C-alpha positions as a Python dict, from the first residue, in 0.01 Angstrom:
ca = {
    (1, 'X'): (0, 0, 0),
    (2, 'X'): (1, 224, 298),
    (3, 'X'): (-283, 445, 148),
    (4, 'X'): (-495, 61, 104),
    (5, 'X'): (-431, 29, 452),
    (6, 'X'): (-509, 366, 603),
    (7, 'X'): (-838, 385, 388),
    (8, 'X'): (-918, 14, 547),
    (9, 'X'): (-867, 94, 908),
    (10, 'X'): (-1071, 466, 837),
    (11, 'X'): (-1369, 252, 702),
    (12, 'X'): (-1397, -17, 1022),
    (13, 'X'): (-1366, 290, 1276),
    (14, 'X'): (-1603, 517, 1140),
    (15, 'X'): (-1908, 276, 1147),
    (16, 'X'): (-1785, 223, 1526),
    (17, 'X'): (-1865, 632, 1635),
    (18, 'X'): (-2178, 619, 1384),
    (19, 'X'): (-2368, 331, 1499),
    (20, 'X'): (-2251, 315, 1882),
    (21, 'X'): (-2089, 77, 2096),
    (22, 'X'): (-2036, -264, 2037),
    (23, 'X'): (-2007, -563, 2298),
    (24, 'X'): (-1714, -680, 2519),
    (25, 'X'): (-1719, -1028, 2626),
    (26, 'X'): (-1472, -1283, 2730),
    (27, 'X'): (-1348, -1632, 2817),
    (28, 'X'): (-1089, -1804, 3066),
    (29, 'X'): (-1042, -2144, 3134),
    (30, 'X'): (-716, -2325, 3336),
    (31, 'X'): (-696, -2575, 3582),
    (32, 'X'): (-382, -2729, 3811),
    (33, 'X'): (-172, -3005, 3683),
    (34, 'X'): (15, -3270, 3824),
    (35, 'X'): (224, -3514, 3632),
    (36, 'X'): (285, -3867, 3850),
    (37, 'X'): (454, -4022, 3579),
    (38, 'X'): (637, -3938, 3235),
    (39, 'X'): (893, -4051, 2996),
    (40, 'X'): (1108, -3749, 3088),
    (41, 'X'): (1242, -3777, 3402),
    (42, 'X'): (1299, -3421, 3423),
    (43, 'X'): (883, -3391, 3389),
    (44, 'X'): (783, -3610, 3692),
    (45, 'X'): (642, -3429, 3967),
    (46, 'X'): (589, -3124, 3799),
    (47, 'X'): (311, -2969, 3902),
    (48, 'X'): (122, -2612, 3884),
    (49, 'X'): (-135, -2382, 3750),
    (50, 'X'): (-208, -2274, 3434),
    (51, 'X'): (-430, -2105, 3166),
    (52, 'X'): (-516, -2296, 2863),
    (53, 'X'): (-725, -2040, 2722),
    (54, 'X'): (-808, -1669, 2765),
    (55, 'X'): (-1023, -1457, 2513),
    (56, 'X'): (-1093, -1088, 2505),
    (57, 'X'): (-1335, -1020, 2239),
    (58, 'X'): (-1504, -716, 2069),
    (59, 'X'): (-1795, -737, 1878),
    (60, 'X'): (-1955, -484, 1691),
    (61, 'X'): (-2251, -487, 1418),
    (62, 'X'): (-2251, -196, 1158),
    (63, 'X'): (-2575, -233, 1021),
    (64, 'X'): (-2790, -492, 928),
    (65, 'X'): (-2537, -661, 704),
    (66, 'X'): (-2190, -589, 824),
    (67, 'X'): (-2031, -652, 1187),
    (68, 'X'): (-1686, -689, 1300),
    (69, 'X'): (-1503, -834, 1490),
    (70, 'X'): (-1158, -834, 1710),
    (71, 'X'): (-1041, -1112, 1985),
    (72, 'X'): (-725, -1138, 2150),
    (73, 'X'): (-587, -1447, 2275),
    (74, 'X'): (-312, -1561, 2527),
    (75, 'X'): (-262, -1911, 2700),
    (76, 'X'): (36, -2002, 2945),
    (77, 'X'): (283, -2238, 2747),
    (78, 'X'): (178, -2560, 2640),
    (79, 'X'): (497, -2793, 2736),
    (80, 'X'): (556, -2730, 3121),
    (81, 'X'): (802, -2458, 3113),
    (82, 'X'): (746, -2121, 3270),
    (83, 'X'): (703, -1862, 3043),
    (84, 'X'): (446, -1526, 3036),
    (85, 'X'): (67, -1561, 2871),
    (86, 'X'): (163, -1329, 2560),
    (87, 'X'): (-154, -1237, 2388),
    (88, 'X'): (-178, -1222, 2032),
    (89, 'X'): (-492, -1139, 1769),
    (90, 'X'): (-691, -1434, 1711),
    (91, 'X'): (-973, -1292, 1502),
    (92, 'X'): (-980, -951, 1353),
    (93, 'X'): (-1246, -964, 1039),
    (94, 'X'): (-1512, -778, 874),
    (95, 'X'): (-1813, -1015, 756),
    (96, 'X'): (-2037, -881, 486),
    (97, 'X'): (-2358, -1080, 534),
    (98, 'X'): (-2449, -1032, 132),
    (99, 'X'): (-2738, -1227, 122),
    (100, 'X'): (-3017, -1455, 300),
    (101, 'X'): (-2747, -1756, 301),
    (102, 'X'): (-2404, -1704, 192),
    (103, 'X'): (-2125, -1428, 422),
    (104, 'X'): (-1819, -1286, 319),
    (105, 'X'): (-1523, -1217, 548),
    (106, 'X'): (-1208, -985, 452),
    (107, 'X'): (-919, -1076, 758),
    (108, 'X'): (-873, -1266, 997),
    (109, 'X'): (-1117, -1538, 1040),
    (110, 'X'): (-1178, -1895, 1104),
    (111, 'X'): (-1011, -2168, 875),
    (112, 'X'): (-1251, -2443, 689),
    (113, 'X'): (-1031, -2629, 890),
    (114, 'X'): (-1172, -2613, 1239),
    (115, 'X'): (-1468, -2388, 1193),
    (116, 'X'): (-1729, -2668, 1234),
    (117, 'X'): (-1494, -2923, 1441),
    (118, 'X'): (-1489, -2665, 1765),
    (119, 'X'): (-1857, -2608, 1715),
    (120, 'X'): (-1930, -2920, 1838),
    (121, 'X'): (-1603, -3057, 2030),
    (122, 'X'): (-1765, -3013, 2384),
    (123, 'X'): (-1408, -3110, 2593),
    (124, 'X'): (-1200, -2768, 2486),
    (125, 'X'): (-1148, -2701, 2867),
    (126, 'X'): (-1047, -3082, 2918),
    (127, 'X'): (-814, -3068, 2529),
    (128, 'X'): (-777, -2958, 2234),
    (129, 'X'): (-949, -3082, 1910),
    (130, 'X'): (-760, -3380, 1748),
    (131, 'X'): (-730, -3177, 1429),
    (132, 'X'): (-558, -2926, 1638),
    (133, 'X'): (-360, -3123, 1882),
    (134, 'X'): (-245, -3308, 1598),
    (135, 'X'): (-94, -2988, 1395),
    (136, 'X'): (-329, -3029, 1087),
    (137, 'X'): (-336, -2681, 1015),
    (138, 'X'): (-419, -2364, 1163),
    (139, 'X'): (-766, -2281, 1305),
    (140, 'X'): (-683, -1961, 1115),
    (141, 'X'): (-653, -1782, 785),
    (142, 'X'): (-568, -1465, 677),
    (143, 'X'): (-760, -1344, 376),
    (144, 'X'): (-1097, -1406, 223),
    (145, 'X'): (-1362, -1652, 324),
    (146, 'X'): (-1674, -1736, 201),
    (147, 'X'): (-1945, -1945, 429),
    (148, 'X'): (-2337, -2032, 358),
    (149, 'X'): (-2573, -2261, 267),
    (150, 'X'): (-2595, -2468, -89),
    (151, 'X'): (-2950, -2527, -8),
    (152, 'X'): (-3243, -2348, 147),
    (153, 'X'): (-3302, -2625, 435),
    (154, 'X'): (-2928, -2565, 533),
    (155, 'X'): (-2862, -2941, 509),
    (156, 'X'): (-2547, -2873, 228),
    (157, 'X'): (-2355, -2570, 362),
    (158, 'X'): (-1994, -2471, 251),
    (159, 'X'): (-1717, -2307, 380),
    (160, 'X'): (-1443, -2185, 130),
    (161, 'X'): (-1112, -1977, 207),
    (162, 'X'): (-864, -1808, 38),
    (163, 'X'): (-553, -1667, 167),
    (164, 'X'): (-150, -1671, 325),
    (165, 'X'): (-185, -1997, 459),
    (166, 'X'): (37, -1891, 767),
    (167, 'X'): (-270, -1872, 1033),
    (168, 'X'): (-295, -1572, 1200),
    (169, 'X'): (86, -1482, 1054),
    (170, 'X'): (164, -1276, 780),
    (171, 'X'): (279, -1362, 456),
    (172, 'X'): (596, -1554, 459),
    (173, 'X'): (630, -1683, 90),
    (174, 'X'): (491, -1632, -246),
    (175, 'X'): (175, -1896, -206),
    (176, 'X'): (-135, -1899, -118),
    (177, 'X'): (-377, -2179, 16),
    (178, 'X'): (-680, -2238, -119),
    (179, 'X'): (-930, -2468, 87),
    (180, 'X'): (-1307, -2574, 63),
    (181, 'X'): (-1546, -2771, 300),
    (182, 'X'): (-1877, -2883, 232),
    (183, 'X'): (-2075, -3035, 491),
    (184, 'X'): (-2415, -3208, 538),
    (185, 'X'): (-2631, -3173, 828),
    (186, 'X'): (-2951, -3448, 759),
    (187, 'X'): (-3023, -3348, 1107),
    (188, 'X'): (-2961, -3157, 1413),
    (189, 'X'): (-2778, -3447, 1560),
    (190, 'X'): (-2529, -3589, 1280),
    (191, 'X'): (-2332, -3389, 1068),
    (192, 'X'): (-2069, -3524, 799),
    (193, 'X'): (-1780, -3314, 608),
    (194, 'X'): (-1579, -3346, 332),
    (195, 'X'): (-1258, -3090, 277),
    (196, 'X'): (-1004, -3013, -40),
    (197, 'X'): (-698, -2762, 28),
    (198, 'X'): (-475, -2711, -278),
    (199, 'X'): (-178, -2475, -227),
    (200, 'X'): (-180, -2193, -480),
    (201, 'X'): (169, -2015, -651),
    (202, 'X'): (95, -1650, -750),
    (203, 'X'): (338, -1439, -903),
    (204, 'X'): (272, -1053, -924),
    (205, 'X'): (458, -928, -1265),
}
């Protein structure tokens, strides 16, 4: 397994000394809090600043039909306590763009999940997405994803993954998750999805 890994990691750095650098962005967003009233007495009158979000990101395209990517993300704790901003890797993937319409990513990547929900939730400074405030699932998955369009307009698209179901954990148990969305976009403004996950048992003999 080691040599698998070894002759991974050799393949995503060379590309980065052939074809040059790549691009460094990023993305912070807090704000100070104040809570006048709560169930918890304990809570009331707490007040301070925080960081809900912070993203360091590397992007870099090897060729015309692979690019990479690595992001790193860290937020101050979510239920008033004090605590350090501990980042952690949020994305790490290689996408193989294999054709006009359809993409292939090996890693880390975005879940079925919330892939098209935080495209278009506008509030992500102000809160999270229900889907995610609400523990659905992980905007995450660890293995293979596929993502394109079922027809040429790009009104049917899909986006199918397959992998540890633990988000952006490794592998805990002997499952896997399998999940599919399809969604339809009759126009730029409206958008509708539909979305199956079935758990999947593998056992290696």
């Amino acid at each position: 397994m080691r040599y698998v890994s070894g002759l991974l990691l050799a393949c995503l750095l060379w590309p980065a000394v052939v074809f040059g650098q790549g691009r460094i962005s990023g993305l912070a967003f807090g704000d100070f809090y104040y809570i006048a009233s709560h169930h918890d007495e304990a809570l009331k009158d707490q007040n301070g600043f925080w960081f809900r979000r912070i993203y360091f990101t590397y992007d870099h395209d090897l060729g015309d039909d692979f690019a990479f990517r690595l992001r790193l993300e860290m937020n101050s704790p979510g239920n008033f306590t004090a605590g350090d901003a501990v980042p952690f890797v949020k994305d790490a993937y290689l996408r193989w763009r294999f054709s006009d319409r359809h993409e292939l990513y090996l890693g880390i990547s975005p879940s079925a999940l919330f892939n098209l929900i935080e495209s278009v939730w506008g509030y992500r400074p102000v809160e999270k997405a229900p889907s995610d405030l609400q523990r659905l699932g992980s905007s995450r998955e660890f293995g293979v994803a596929l993502r394109g369009e079922l027809t040429g307009d790009g009104v049917v698209r899909y986006h199918a993954t397959f992998g540890n179901g633990e988000g952006t954990r490794s592998e805990g148990y002997r499952g896997k998750k399998l999940a599919l969305a399809l969604q339809f976009f009759p126009n730029e403004a409206s958008w509708w999805r539909d979305m199956w996950i079935m758990p999947v048992r593998l056992r290696m003999p």
